[in-house]
Amino acid sequence: MKEASMSTKYLSFPSMLLLLHLCLGLWSVSLAATDSVYDTFLQCLSKNTNPADQISSILYTPNNPSFTTVLQSYIRNCRYNTSTTPKPLIIVTPLHASHVQAAVICAKNIDVQLKIRSGGHDYDGISYVSDVPFIILDMFNLKTITVDIQTETAWVQAGATLGELYYRIWEKSRVHGFPAGVCPTVGVGGHLSGGGYGTMLRKYGLSVDNVLDAQIVDVKGQILDRKAMGEDLFWAIRGGGGASFGVILSYKIKLVPVPKVVTVFRIEKTLEENATDIVYQWQNVASKIDNDLFIRLLLQPVTSRTKKGERTIRASFISHFLGDADRLVSVMNSAFPELGLKKSDCMEMSWIESMLYWANFDNGTSVEVFLDRTPNSMNFLKRKSDYVQNVISKNGLESIWKKMIELGKTEFDFNPYGGKMSEIPEVETPFPHRAGNLFKIQYSVDWNEEASEADKNYMSQIRSLYSFMTPYVSKLPRGAFLNYRDLDIGVTDNGKNSYSEGRIYGLKYFKGNYDRWS
Ligand SMILES: Cc1cc2nc3c(=O)[nH]c(=O)nc-3n(C[C@H](O)[C@H](O)[C@H](O)COP(=O)(O)OP(=O)(O)OC[C@H]3O[C@@H](n4cnc5c(N)ncnc54)[C@H](O)[C@@H]3O)c2cc1C
Ligand SMILES: *[C@@H]1O[C@H](CO)[C@@H](O)[C@H](O)[C@H]1NC(C)=O
Ligand SMILES: *[C@@H]1O[C@H](CO)[C@@H](O)[C@H](O)[C@H]1NC(C)=O
Ligand SMILES: *[C@@H]1O[C@H](CO)[C@@H](O)[C@H](O)[C@H]1NC(C)=O
């Protein structure tokens, strides 16, 4: 466990100095003292909430028969769902903002770390795992979404999911959307506070580039909006990681226009079908092409269909276009003819259907599925990220394919940047990876074996690929995306964590923005 250092990474932010007390607290509370922690916490909460709220009914200790269900409901990575995964002393499930205020005040009073969880999708589980005694503030009940088409804005509570947000926008308008992630069960609280991006980032930027206001509970338990918190703190919660600055209750977002007809396509090429040449060319065009077009590249080691028994790389070009198929074909034929897109490859649909498509639902799936919080599948998984600023040569690509095939299971997503992303200054939000980046890499490996040997193998293969990629990716610092949490990156070769490693995290995720106030 390395989360302890996660909380130190923001030492240079002044508001952190207060919150650090809350996070680092007294780590000496022993598990044997759980009952007394519970009693003291409950007493404090009762004093700070309306007696009619019967606050004990939203508290879960390990003795409560529902504890395990509540805890597991928002665990999205099987690696943190084991009997040895550290468990919270208490889970609090607030129903009102006043419960959040009381939980913040009382966790601080008893000096126990408070972990905030919204959708629970953190790749390294830091919203519900710690190596010191902790309480989970579980926000899943706070999920109200109010869409106002007149002003093209919405207030979204942190515990809402992206799917619920897309659904509520769709209920009111077929020509509005919001630029955020493709996985509908991701929580607004973690997604927006960490940046948030999806298929419209080249047109409209990140989710945080479209945030107008917010409500947070600060370390003193006060509710603050943008005006009350001030522009420095408002800047920080748009990509700096919410949990470092307080509890996000809700964000006010700016809706964006989407056309009645959008178009998607997916074209797959293996190495035998000249994937190397086309991937090479993709690097030259994907960040410069029409901003309405987002072409994600998924690269996977697979078994060859043409060469029996051999392994190859499959490159899938998965696309989202804010326009109709005719215009898309003409954009592609002039900018990226190497892919050979034909109109018959294109599927026209509404924006909400395109979000279903991108979330891997079958054609014809009802939009209601966005209100379902059960994820499609759950696996053991590890993710890492990188940024690419220079085109990788064909020789480079070939050596990468060889390494991927040798390792066996780790995949890449290449997500093109450019467009709006290059227009927004690096200092506009804590998220710094703007102009100069061709694309972001997501590394992924998923598995479902329980065995810890397998675990070690998959973890080491993704780390090995990350190390292999060093010459091809950004340097000094080697950038990383906060929303793709990766506890590996702050650790030095000798496995040590300290304040200086906290700074390593900070520079990778935030570059110069990390030192904004230091
Ligand atoms: C299947 C899957 C698909 C994804 N796809 C995308 C994608 O397309 N685009 C993208 O940008 N990202 C994507 N992500 C990453 C995702 O955006 C982040 O993991 C995000 O932080 C998840 O938010 P959450 O609320 O679900 O997570 P949580 O685990 O609940 O929280 C994540 C972090 O935010 C903090 N936090 C949560 N709620 C609050 C709050 N209310 N106030 C303050 N701090 C809070 C937590 O303490 C933790 O540090 C994906 C993740 C998964 C698992
Ligand atoms: C966690 O384990 C429980 C069974 O103990 C299972 O029902 C649930 O699906 C698991 N979740 C994840 C993400 O592994
Ligand atoms: C691959 O490229 C070569 C040379 O440009 C060409 O002759 C061949 O037809 C291409 N193969 C495929 C499957 O597109
Ligand atoms: C979805 O299915 C319907 C009929 O089932 C069909 O008419 C339509 O073209 C399909 N759309 C896509 C994008 O495949």
Coordinates of C-alpha atoms and ligand atoms in Angstrom, one line a residue:
M1 CA 0.0 0.0 0.0
K2 CA 1.3 3.4 -0.9
E3 CA -1.6 5.6 -0.5
A4 CA 0.0 7.3 2.5
S5 CA 2.2 9.1 0.1
M6 CA -0.8 10.0 -2.1
S7 CA -2.0 12.3 0.6
T8 CA 1.3 14.1 0.8
K9 CA 1.6 14.8 -2.9
Y10 CA -0.3 18.0 -2.6
L11 CA 1.7 19.5 0.2
S12 CA 2.4 22.6 -1.8
F13 CA -1.3 23.5 -2.0
P14 CA -2.2 25.7 1.0
S15 CA -5.7 24.2 1.4
M16 CA -3.9 20.9 1.8
L17 CA -2.3 21.9 5.0
L18 CA -5.6 21.9 6.7
L19 CA -6.8 18.7 5.1
L20 CA -3.6 16.9 5.7
H21 CA -4.4 16.9 9.4
L22 CA -7.6 15.1 8.5
C23 CA -5.9 12.6 6.2
L24 CA -2.7 11.9 8.1
G25 CA -4.3 12.3 11.5
L26 CA -3.4 9.9 14.3
W27 CA -2.6 6.6 12.8
S28 CA -2.5 4.8 16.1
V29 CA -6.2 3.9 16.4
S30 CA -6.1 0.1 16.7
L31 CA -8.7 -2.1 15.2
A32 CA -9.5 -3.4 18.7
A33 CA -10.7 0.1 19.5
T34 CA -13.3 -0.1 16.7
D35 CA -16.2 -0.1 19.1
S36 CA -15.0 3.0 20.9
V37 CA -14.2 4.7 17.6
Y38 CA -17.8 4.0 16.5
D39 CA -19.3 5.2 19.8
T40 CA -17.3 8.5 19.7
F41 CA -18.0 9.0 16.0
L42 CA -21.7 8.3 16.4
Q43 CA -22.0 10.7 19.4
C44 CA -20.3 13.4 17.5
L45 CA -22.5 12.8 14.4
S46 CA -25.6 12.9 16.5
K47 CA -24.6 16.2 18.0
N48 CA -24.0 17.6 14.5
T49 CA -27.1 16.4 12.7
N50 CA -30.8 16.7 13.0
P51 CA -32.0 14.0 15.6
A52 CA -34.9 13.2 13.2
D53 CA -32.3 11.9 10.7
Q54 CA -31.4 9.0 13.0
I55 CA -27.8 9.1 11.8
S56 CA -27.0 5.6 13.1
S57 CA -29.1 4.2 10.2
I58 CA -26.6 5.4 7.7
L59 CA -23.5 4.0 9.5
Y60 CA -22.1 0.5 8.8
T61 CA -19.5 -1.2 10.9
P62 CA -18.1 -4.7 10.2
N63 CA -20.6 -6.1 12.7
N64 CA -23.5 -4.9 10.6
P65 CA -24.8 -7.7 8.3
S66 CA -25.0 -5.2 5.4
F67 CA -21.4 -4.0 5.8
T68 CA -19.8 -6.3 3.2
T69 CA -22.6 -5.7 0.6
V70 CA -22.3 -1.9 1.0
L71 CA -18.5 -2.0 0.8
Q72 CA -18.5 -4.3 -2.3
S73 CA -21.3 -2.4 -4.1
Y74 CA -18.8 0.1 -5.4
I75 CA -15.6 -1.9 -5.6
R76 CA -14.7 -2.1 -9.4
N77 CA -11.4 -3.8 -9.3
C78 CA -11.2 -7.4 -8.0
R79 CA -7.6 -6.8 -6.8
Y80 CA -9.1 -4.8 -4.0
N81 CA -11.9 -7.2 -3.2
T82 CA -9.9 -9.8 -1.2
S83 CA -10.1 -10.9 2.4
T84 CA -6.7 -9.3 3.0
T85 CA -7.7 -5.9 1.5
P86 CA -7.8 -3.4 4.5
K87 CA -11.4 -2.7 5.5
P88 CA -12.8 0.6 6.8
L89 CA -13.8 0.9 10.5
I90 CA -17.0 2.5 9.4
I91 CA -18.9 3.3 6.2
V92 CA -21.0 6.5 6.2
T93 CA -23.7 6.8 3.5
P94 CA -24.9 10.4 3.7
L95 CA -28.4 11.3 2.5
H96 CA -28.0 15.0 2.9
A97 CA -25.2 17.6 2.6
S98 CA -25.5 18.1 6.4
H99 CA -24.4 14.4 6.8
V100 CA -21.3 15.1 4.8
Q101 CA -20.5 18.1 6.9
A102 CA -21.0 16.2 10.1
A103 CA -18.8 13.3 8.8
V104 CA -16.0 15.6 8.0
I105 CA -16.1 17.4 11.3
C106 CA -16.4 14.1 13.3
A107 CA -13.6 12.2 11.4
K108 CA -11.4 15.1 12.2
N109 CA -12.4 15.2 15.8
I110 CA -11.5 11.6 16.3
D111 CA -8.4 11.9 14.1
V112 CA -9.3 9.0 11.7
Q113 CA -8.6 9.2 8.0
L114 CA -11.7 9.8 5.8
K115 CA -11.8 8.2 2.3
I116 CA -14.3 9.7 -0.1
R117 CA -16.0 7.4 -2.6
S118 CA -18.4 8.3 -5.4
G119 CA -18.5 5.8 -8.2
G120 CA -15.6 3.6 -6.8
H121 CA -13.9 3.3 -10.2
D122 CA -10.5 4.4 -9.0
Y123 CA -8.1 2.0 -10.8
D124 CA -6.0 1.5 -7.6
G125 CA -8.8 1.6 -5.2
I126 CA -7.7 4.6 -3.2
S127 CA -11.3 5.7 -2.5
Y128 CA -11.9 2.7 -0.3
V129 CA -8.5 1.2 0.7
S130 CA -5.9 2.6 3.0
D131 CA -3.0 1.4 5.0
V132 CA -4.1 3.4 8.1
P133 CA -7.4 3.0 10.0
F134 CA -10.1 4.8 7.9
I135 CA -13.7 5.6 7.5
I136 CA -15.4 5.6 4.0
L137 CA -17.7 8.5 3.2
D138 CA -19.7 6.8 0.5
M139 CA -21.5 9.3 -1.7
F140 CA -23.7 7.0 -3.8
N141 CA -27.0 8.3 -2.4
L142 CA -26.2 11.9 -3.4
K143 CA -27.1 11.6 -7.1
T144 CA -29.6 14.3 -8.0
I145 CA -29.2 15.8 -11.5
T146 CA -31.0 19.0 -12.5
V147 CA -30.8 19.9 -16.1
D148 CA -31.8 23.3 -17.3
I149 CA -32.0 23.5 -21.1
Q150 CA -32.8 27.2 -21.1
T151 CA -29.4 28.1 -19.7
E152 CA -27.7 24.9 -21.1
T153 CA -26.4 24.0 -17.7
A154 CA -26.9 21.3 -15.1
W155 CA -26.1 20.7 -11.4
V156 CA -24.9 17.2 -10.9
Q157 CA -24.3 15.6 -7.4
A158 CA -21.0 13.8 -6.9
G159 CA -22.6 10.4 -6.4
A160 CA -24.4 10.4 -9.8
T161 CA -22.9 8.3 -12.6
L162 CA -22.0 9.5 -16.1
G163 CA -24.7 7.2 -17.5
E164 CA -27.3 8.9 -15.3
L165 CA -26.0 12.3 -16.4
Y166 CA -26.2 11.4 -20.1
Y167 CA -29.7 10.0 -19.5
R168 CA -31.0 13.1 -17.8
I169 CA -29.7 15.3 -20.5
W170 CA -31.3 13.1 -23.2
E171 CA -34.6 13.3 -21.4
K172 CA -34.7 17.0 -21.9
S173 CA -32.9 17.5 -25.2
R174 CA -31.6 15.5 -28.2
V175 CA -29.2 18.2 -29.2
H176 CA -27.2 18.6 -26.0
G177 CA -24.5 16.4 -24.5
F178 CA -21.6 16.6 -22.1
P179 CA -17.9 15.8 -22.8
A180 CA -17.1 13.0 -20.3
G181 CA -16.0 9.4 -20.1
V182 CA -17.3 6.4 -22.0
C183 CA -17.9 4.1 -19.1
P184 CA -21.4 4.9 -17.8
T185 CA -20.9 3.6 -14.2
V186 CA -18.0 6.0 -13.5
G187 CA -18.9 8.5 -10.7
V188 CA -19.1 12.2 -11.3
G189 CA -17.2 12.9 -8.0
G190 CA -14.0 11.2 -9.0
H191 CA -14.2 11.7 -12.7
L192 CA -14.6 15.5 -12.8
S193 CA -12.3 16.2 -9.9
G194 CA -9.6 14.2 -11.8
G195 CA -10.1 15.9 -15.2
G196 CA -12.5 13.6 -17.1
Y197 CA -12.4 13.0 -20.9
G198 CA -14.3 11.2 -23.6
T199 CA -14.9 11.1 -27.3
M200 CA -15.6 14.9 -27.6
L201 CA -12.3 16.1 -26.0
R202 CA -10.9 17.3 -29.4
K203 CA -14.1 19.4 -29.9
Y204 CA -14.9 20.6 -26.3
G205 CA -11.9 19.7 -24.1
L206 CA -12.1 17.9 -20.8
S207 CA -15.1 17.7 -18.5
V208 CA -13.4 20.2 -16.2
D209 CA -13.1 22.7 -19.1
N210 CA -16.9 22.7 -18.9
V211 CA -17.4 23.2 -15.2
L212 CA -19.0 26.5 -14.1
D213 CA -19.4 26.2 -10.4
A214 CA -19.3 23.6 -7.6
Q215 CA -20.4 23.0 -4.0
I216 CA -17.8 21.5 -1.7
V217 CA -17.6 20.7 2.0
D218 CA -14.2 22.0 3.3
V219 CA -12.1 20.6 6.1
K220 CA -14.0 22.7 8.6
G221 CA -17.3 21.3 7.5
Q222 CA -18.5 24.4 5.7
I223 CA -20.4 24.3 2.4
L224 CA -18.8 26.6 -0.1
D225 CA -19.7 27.5 -3.7
R226 CA -17.4 29.0 -6.3
K227 CA -17.8 32.5 -4.9
A228 CA -17.3 31.4 -1.3
M229 CA -14.3 29.1 -2.0
G230 CA -12.5 31.6 -4.2
E231 CA -10.9 31.1 -7.6
D232 CA -7.8 29.3 -6.3
L233 CA -9.7 26.5 -4.7
F234 CA -12.1 26.4 -7.6
W235 CA -9.1 26.1 -9.9
A236 CA -7.8 23.2 -7.9
I237 CA -11.0 21.0 -7.9
R238 CA -11.0 21.1 -11.7
G239 CA -8.5 18.3 -12.2
G240 CA -6.4 18.5 -9.0
G241 CA -8.1 15.5 -7.4
G242 CA -11.1 16.3 -5.3
A243 CA -10.2 14.4 -2.2
S244 CA -7.1 16.6 -1.6
F245 CA -9.2 19.7 -1.2
G246 CA -12.5 18.7 0.5
V247 CA -15.6 16.8 -0.4
I248 CA -17.2 17.6 -3.7
L249 CA -21.0 17.7 -3.2
S250 CA -21.9 18.8 -6.8
Y251 CA -20.6 20.4 -9.9
K252 CA -22.5 22.9 -12.2
I253 CA -21.6 22.0 -15.8
K254 CA -22.0 23.6 -19.2
L255 CA -23.9 21.4 -21.6
V256 CA -22.5 21.3 -25.2
P257 CA -24.4 21.2 -28.5
V258 CA -24.4 17.9 -30.3
P259 CA -25.9 17.3 -33.8
K260 CA -29.1 15.2 -34.3
V261 CA -27.0 12.7 -36.3
V262 CA -23.6 11.5 -35.2
T263 CA -21.6 8.7 -36.9
V264 CA -19.4 5.9 -35.5
F265 CA -17.2 3.3 -37.1
R266 CA -14.8 0.6 -36.2
I267 CA -12.2 -0.7 -38.6
E268 CA -9.8 -3.5 -37.6
K269 CA -6.4 -4.1 -39.3
T270 CA -3.8 -6.8 -38.3
L271 CA -0.1 -6.7 -39.1
E272 CA -0.8 -8.8 -42.2
E273 CA -3.1 -6.1 -43.3
N274 CA -0.5 -3.3 -43.1
A275 CA -1.5 -2.2 -39.6
T276 CA 2.0 -0.8 -39.0
D277 CA 1.8 1.6 -41.9
I278 CA -1.7 2.7 -41.0
V279 CA -0.9 3.2 -37.3
Y280 CA 2.2 5.2 -38.3
Q281 CA 0.0 7.4 -40.4
W282 CA -2.7 7.7 -37.7
Q283 CA -0.1 9.3 -35.5
N284 CA 0.4 12.1 -38.1
V285 CA -3.3 12.8 -38.6
A286 CA -5.4 11.9 -35.6
S287 CA -4.5 15.0 -33.6
K288 CA -4.8 17.3 -36.6
I289 CA -8.0 16.1 -38.3
D290 CA -11.4 17.8 -38.1
N291 CA -12.2 18.5 -34.4
D292 CA -15.6 16.7 -34.8
L293 CA -13.7 13.5 -35.2
F294 CA -12.1 11.3 -32.5
I295 CA -10.4 8.1 -33.7
R296 CA -9.3 5.9 -30.8
L297 CA -6.8 3.2 -31.6
L298 CA -7.0 0.0 -29.6
L299 CA -3.9 -2.3 -30.0
Q300 CA -4.1 -5.9 -28.9
P301 CA -2.0 -9.0 -29.2
V302 CA -4.3 -11.6 -30.8
T303 CA -4.0 -14.9 -32.7
S304 CA -3.5 -14.5 -36.4
R305 CA -6.3 -15.6 -38.7
T306 CA -4.1 -15.9 -41.7
K307 CA -0.9 -17.4 -40.2
K308 CA -1.9 -20.5 -38.3
G309 CA -0.7 -20.6 -34.7
E310 CA 1.0 -17.2 -34.9
R311 CA 0.3 -14.2 -32.9
T312 CA -0.2 -10.8 -34.4
I313 CA -1.3 -7.3 -33.4
R314 CA -4.8 -6.1 -34.1
A315 CA -5.3 -2.3 -34.5
S316 CA -8.9 -1.3 -34.1
F317 CA -9.8 2.3 -35.2
I318 CA -12.9 3.1 -33.1
S319 CA -14.4 6.5 -34.0
H320 CA -16.9 9.1 -33.0
F321 CA -17.9 11.9 -35.4
L322 CA -20.2 14.8 -34.7
G323 CA -21.8 14.8 -38.1
D324 CA -23.3 12.5 -40.7
A325 CA -21.6 9.7 -42.7
D326 CA -21.2 11.6 -46.0
R327 CA -19.2 14.4 -44.4
L328 CA -17.2 11.8 -42.3
V329 CA -16.3 9.9 -45.5
S330 CA -15.1 13.0 -47.2
V331 CA -13.1 14.1 -44.1
M332 CA -11.4 10.7 -44.0
N333 CA -10.8 10.4 -47.7
S334 CA -8.9 13.7 -47.7
A335 CA -7.0 13.4 -44.4
F336 CA -6.6 9.7 -43.8
P337 CA -7.2 7.7 -47.0
E338 CA -4.8 5.0 -45.8
L339 CA -7.6 3.6 -43.6
G340 CA -9.9 3.2 -46.6
L341 CA -13.1 4.2 -44.9
K342 CA -16.3 3.4 -46.9
K343 CA -19.7 4.7 -46.2
S344 CA -20.8 1.1 -45.6
D345 CA -18.4 1.1 -42.6
C346 CA -20.3 4.0 -41.0
M347 CA -23.3 3.8 -38.6
E348 CA -25.4 6.9 -38.2
M349 CA -27.3 7.4 -34.9
S350 CA -28.2 9.9 -32.2
W351 CA -25.7 11.2 -29.7
I352 CA -27.1 9.1 -26.9
E353 CA -27.0 6.0 -29.0
S354 CA -23.4 6.7 -29.8
M355 CA -22.7 6.8 -26.1
L356 CA -24.4 3.3 -25.8
Y357 CA -22.2 2.1 -28.7
W358 CA -19.1 3.4 -27.1
A359 CA -20.1 1.7 -23.8
N360 CA -20.2 -1.6 -25.8
F361 CA -24.0 -2.1 -25.6
D362 CA -25.6 -3.9 -28.5
N363 CA -27.5 -1.9 -31.1
G364 CA -31.1 -1.5 -29.9
T365 CA -30.3 -1.5 -26.2
S366 CA -32.7 0.8 -24.3
V367 CA -31.3 4.1 -23.0
E368 CA -32.7 3.1 -19.6
V369 CA -29.6 0.9 -19.2
F370 CA -27.7 4.1 -18.3
L371 CA -29.7 4.1 -15.0
D372 CA -28.3 0.7 -14.1
R373 CA -25.3 0.9 -11.8
T374 CA -24.2 -2.7 -12.3
P375 CA -21.1 -2.7 -14.4
N376 CA -21.0 -5.0 -17.5
S377 CA -18.1 -7.0 -16.1
M378 CA -15.6 -7.0 -13.3
N379 CA -12.0 -8.1 -13.4
F380 CA -8.7 -7.9 -11.7
L381 CA -7.1 -5.0 -13.5
K382 CA -4.1 -2.7 -13.7
R383 CA -3.9 0.5 -15.7
K384 CA -1.0 2.9 -16.5
S385 CA -0.7 6.0 -18.7
D386 CA 1.7 7.9 -20.9
Y387 CA 1.8 10.9 -23.3
V388 CA 3.4 10.8 -26.7
Q389 CA 4.8 14.0 -28.2
N390 CA 6.8 12.7 -31.2
V391 CA 5.6 10.3 -33.9
I392 CA 7.0 6.8 -33.2
S393 CA 8.9 5.5 -36.2
K394 CA 7.8 2.3 -38.1
N395 CA 10.8 0.5 -36.6
G396 CA 9.8 1.7 -33.2
L397 CA 6.2 0.4 -33.7
E398 CA 7.6 -2.9 -34.9
S399 CA 9.7 -3.3 -31.8
I400 CA 6.7 -2.4 -29.6
W401 CA 4.5 -5.1 -31.4
K402 CA 7.2 -7.7 -30.7
K403 CA 7.3 -6.8 -27.0
M404 CA 3.5 -6.9 -26.7
I405 CA 3.4 -10.3 -28.3
E406 CA 6.2 -11.6 -26.1
L407 CA 4.4 -10.3 -23.0
G408 CA 1.1 -11.7 -24.1
K409 CA -1.9 -9.8 -22.6
T410 CA -1.2 -6.1 -22.1
E411 CA -3.1 -3.8 -24.5
F412 CA -2.9 -0.2 -25.4
D413 CA -5.5 2.5 -26.1
F414 CA -4.1 5.5 -28.0
N415 CA -6.4 8.5 -27.5
P416 CA -5.7 11.4 -29.9
Y417 CA -5.4 15.0 -28.5
G418 CA -5.1 18.2 -30.5
G419 CA -8.1 20.5 -31.4
K420 CA -9.6 22.2 -28.3
M421 CA -7.0 20.4 -26.1
S422 CA -4.2 22.4 -27.7
E423 CA -6.0 25.7 -27.4
I424 CA -6.4 25.7 -23.6
P425 CA -3.3 27.0 -21.8
E426 CA -1.5 24.5 -19.6
V427 CA -2.1 26.6 -16.5
E428 CA -5.9 27.0 -17.0
T429 CA -6.6 23.9 -14.8
P430 CA -4.4 21.6 -12.8
F431 CA -4.5 19.1 -15.7
P432 CA -1.4 20.1 -17.7
H433 CA -1.2 17.8 -20.8
R434 CA -2.4 20.2 -23.5
A435 CA -0.6 21.5 -26.6
G436 CA 2.3 19.4 -27.9
N437 CA 0.7 16.1 -27.1
L438 CA -0.1 13.9 -30.0
F439 CA -1.9 11.3 -28.0
K440 CA -2.3 9.7 -24.6
I441 CA -1.6 6.0 -24.0
Q442 CA -3.7 3.9 -21.7
Y443 CA -2.0 0.6 -20.8
S444 CA -4.5 -2.1 -19.6
V445 CA -4.3 -5.7 -18.5
D446 CA -7.3 -7.5 -17.1
W447 CA -7.5 -11.0 -15.7
N448 CA -9.8 -13.1 -13.6
E449 CA -7.8 -15.8 -12.0
E450 CA -7.7 -15.5 -8.3
A451 CA -4.2 -16.9 -7.9
S452 CA -1.7 -14.4 -6.6
E453 CA 1.0 -15.9 -8.9
A454 CA -1.1 -14.8 -11.9
D455 CA -1.5 -11.5 -10.3
K456 CA 2.2 -11.1 -10.1
N457 CA 2.7 -12.1 -13.7
Y458 CA 0.2 -9.6 -15.1
M459 CA 1.4 -6.8 -12.9
S460 CA 5.0 -7.5 -14.0
Q461 CA 4.1 -7.6 -17.7
I462 CA 2.3 -4.3 -17.7
R463 CA 5.3 -2.8 -15.7
S464 CA 7.7 -4.3 -18.2
L465 CA 5.8 -2.8 -21.2
Y466 CA 5.8 0.6 -19.4
S467 CA 9.6 0.4 -18.9
F468 CA 10.0 -0.7 -22.6
M469 CA 8.1 2.4 -23.8
T470 CA 10.4 4.9 -22.1
P471 CA 12.2 6.1 -25.3
Y472 CA 8.9 6.8 -27.1
V473 CA 7.0 8.8 -24.5
S474 CA 7.2 12.2 -22.7
K475 CA 10.2 12.9 -20.5
L476 CA 11.1 15.2 -17.6
P477 CA 8.6 14.6 -16.3
R478 CA 7.2 11.4 -17.8
G479 CA 3.5 12.5 -17.8
A480 CA 0.6 10.6 -16.4
F481 CA -3.2 11.1 -16.2
L482 CA -4.5 11.5 -12.7
N483 CA -7.8 9.7 -13.5
Y484 CA -5.7 6.7 -14.6
R485 CA -4.5 6.3 -11.0
D486 CA -1.3 4.3 -10.9
L487 CA 0.4 3.9 -7.5
D488 CA 3.6 2.6 -9.1
I489 CA 4.7 5.9 -10.5
G490 CA 5.7 7.6 -7.2
V491 CA 7.9 4.7 -6.1
T492 CA 11.6 4.8 -6.6
D493 CA 13.7 1.8 -7.7
N494 CA 14.4 0.9 -4.1
G495 CA 10.6 0.8 -3.4
K496 CA 10.8 3.8 -1.0
N497 CA 8.0 6.3 -0.6
S498 CA 8.7 9.7 1.0
Y499 CA 7.8 13.3 0.6
S500 CA 10.1 13.5 -2.4
E501 CA 8.2 10.7 -4.1
G502 CA 5.1 12.6 -3.4
R503 CA 6.6 15.3 -5.5
I504 CA 7.2 12.7 -8.2
Y505 CA 3.5 12.0 -8.4
G506 CA 2.8 15.7 -8.4
L507 CA 5.0 16.5 -11.3
K508 CA 3.9 13.6 -13.4
Y509 CA 0.2 14.4 -13.0
F510 CA 0.4 18.2 -12.9
K511 CA 3.8 19.3 -14.2
G512 CA 4.4 23.0 -13.3
N513 CA 0.9 23.3 -11.9
Y514 CA 2.0 21.2 -9.0
D515 CA 4.1 24.1 -7.8
R516 CA 1.5 26.8 -8.3
W517 CA 1.7 27.9 -4.7
S518 CA 4.9 26.4 -3.4
Ligands
LIG1 C1 -14.3 1.1 -16.6 C2 -13.6 2.4 -16.4 C3 -13.7 3.3 -17.5 C4 -13.1 4.6 -17.4 N1 -13.2 5.4 -18.5 C5 -12.7 6.7 -18.4 C6 -12.9 7.6 -19.4 O1 -13.4 7.3 -20.5 N2 -12.4 8.8 -19.3 C7 -11.8 9.2 -18.1 O2 -11.4 10.4 -18.0 N3 -11.6 8.3 -17.1 C8 -12.1 7.1 -17.2 N4 -11.9 6.2 -16.2 C9 -11.2 6.7 -15.0 C10 -12.2 7.4 -14.0 O3 -12.5 8.7 -14.6 C11 -11.6 7.6 -12.7 O4 -11.3 6.4 -12.1 C12 -12.4 8.4 -11.7 O5 -11.7 8.9 -10.7 C13 -13.6 7.6 -11.2 O6 -14.4 8.3 -10.4 P1 -15.3 7.6 -9.3 O7 -16.1 8.6 -8.6 O8 -16.1 6.5 -10.0 O9 -14.2 6.9 -8.4 P2 -13.9 6.8 -6.9 O10 -13.1 5.6 -6.8 O11 -15.1 6.9 -6.1 O12 -13.0 8.1 -6.6 C14 -11.8 8.4 -7.3 C15 -11.0 9.4 -6.6 O13 -11.7 10.6 -6.4 C16 -12.0 10.9 -5.1 N5 -13.4 11.3 -4.9 C17 -14.4 10.6 -5.3 N6 -15.6 11.3 -5.0 C18 -15.2 12.5 -4.5 C19 -15.9 13.6 -4.0 N7 -17.2 13.6 -4.0 N8 -15.2 14.6 -3.5 C20 -13.8 14.6 -3.5 N9 -13.1 13.5 -3.9 C21 -13.8 12.5 -4.4 C22 -11.7 9.6 -4.4 O14 -11.4 9.8 -3.0 C23 -10.6 9.0 -5.2 O15 -9.4 9.7 -4.8 C24 -12.5 4.9 -16.2 C25 -12.4 4.1 -15.2 C26 -13.0 2.8 -15.2 C27 -12.9 1.9 -14.1
LIG2 C1 -16.4 -8.9 -4.8 O1 -16.7 -10.2 -4.2 C2 -18.0 -10.5 -4.1 C3 -18.2 -11.9 -3.5 O2 -17.5 -11.9 -2.2 C4 -18.7 -10.5 -5.5 O3 -20.0 -10.8 -5.4 C5 -18.4 -9.2 -6.2 O4 -18.8 -9.3 -7.5 C6 -16.9 -8.9 -6.2 N1 -16.6 -7.6 -6.8 C7 -15.5 -7.4 -7.5 C8 -15.3 -6.1 -8.1 O5 -14.6 -8.2 -7.5
LIG3 C1 -0.2 -3.7 -47.9 O1 0.7 -2.8 -48.6 C2 1.2 -3.3 -49.7 C3 2.3 -2.3 -50.3 O2 1.8 -1.0 -50.1 C4 0.1 -3.6 -50.7 O3 0.6 -4.1 -51.9 C5 -0.8 -4.5 -50.1 O4 -2.0 -4.7 -51.0 C6 -1.3 -4.1 -48.8 N1 -2.1 -5.1 -48.1 C7 -3.3 -4.9 -47.7 C8 -4.0 -6.1 -47.0 O5 -3.9 -3.9 -47.6
LIG4 C1 -29.8 -1.0 -35.4 O1 -30.8 -2.0 -35.7 C2 -31.9 -1.5 -36.4 C3 -32.9 -2.6 -36.6 O2 -32.7 -3.6 -35.6 C4 -31.4 -1.1 -37.8 O3 -32.5 -0.6 -38.6 C5 -30.3 0.0 -37.7 O4 -29.7 0.3 -38.9 C6 -29.2 -0.5 -36.7 N1 -28.3 0.6 -36.5 C7 -27.0 0.4 -36.5 C8 -26.3 1.6 -36.2 O5 -26.5 -0.6 -36.8

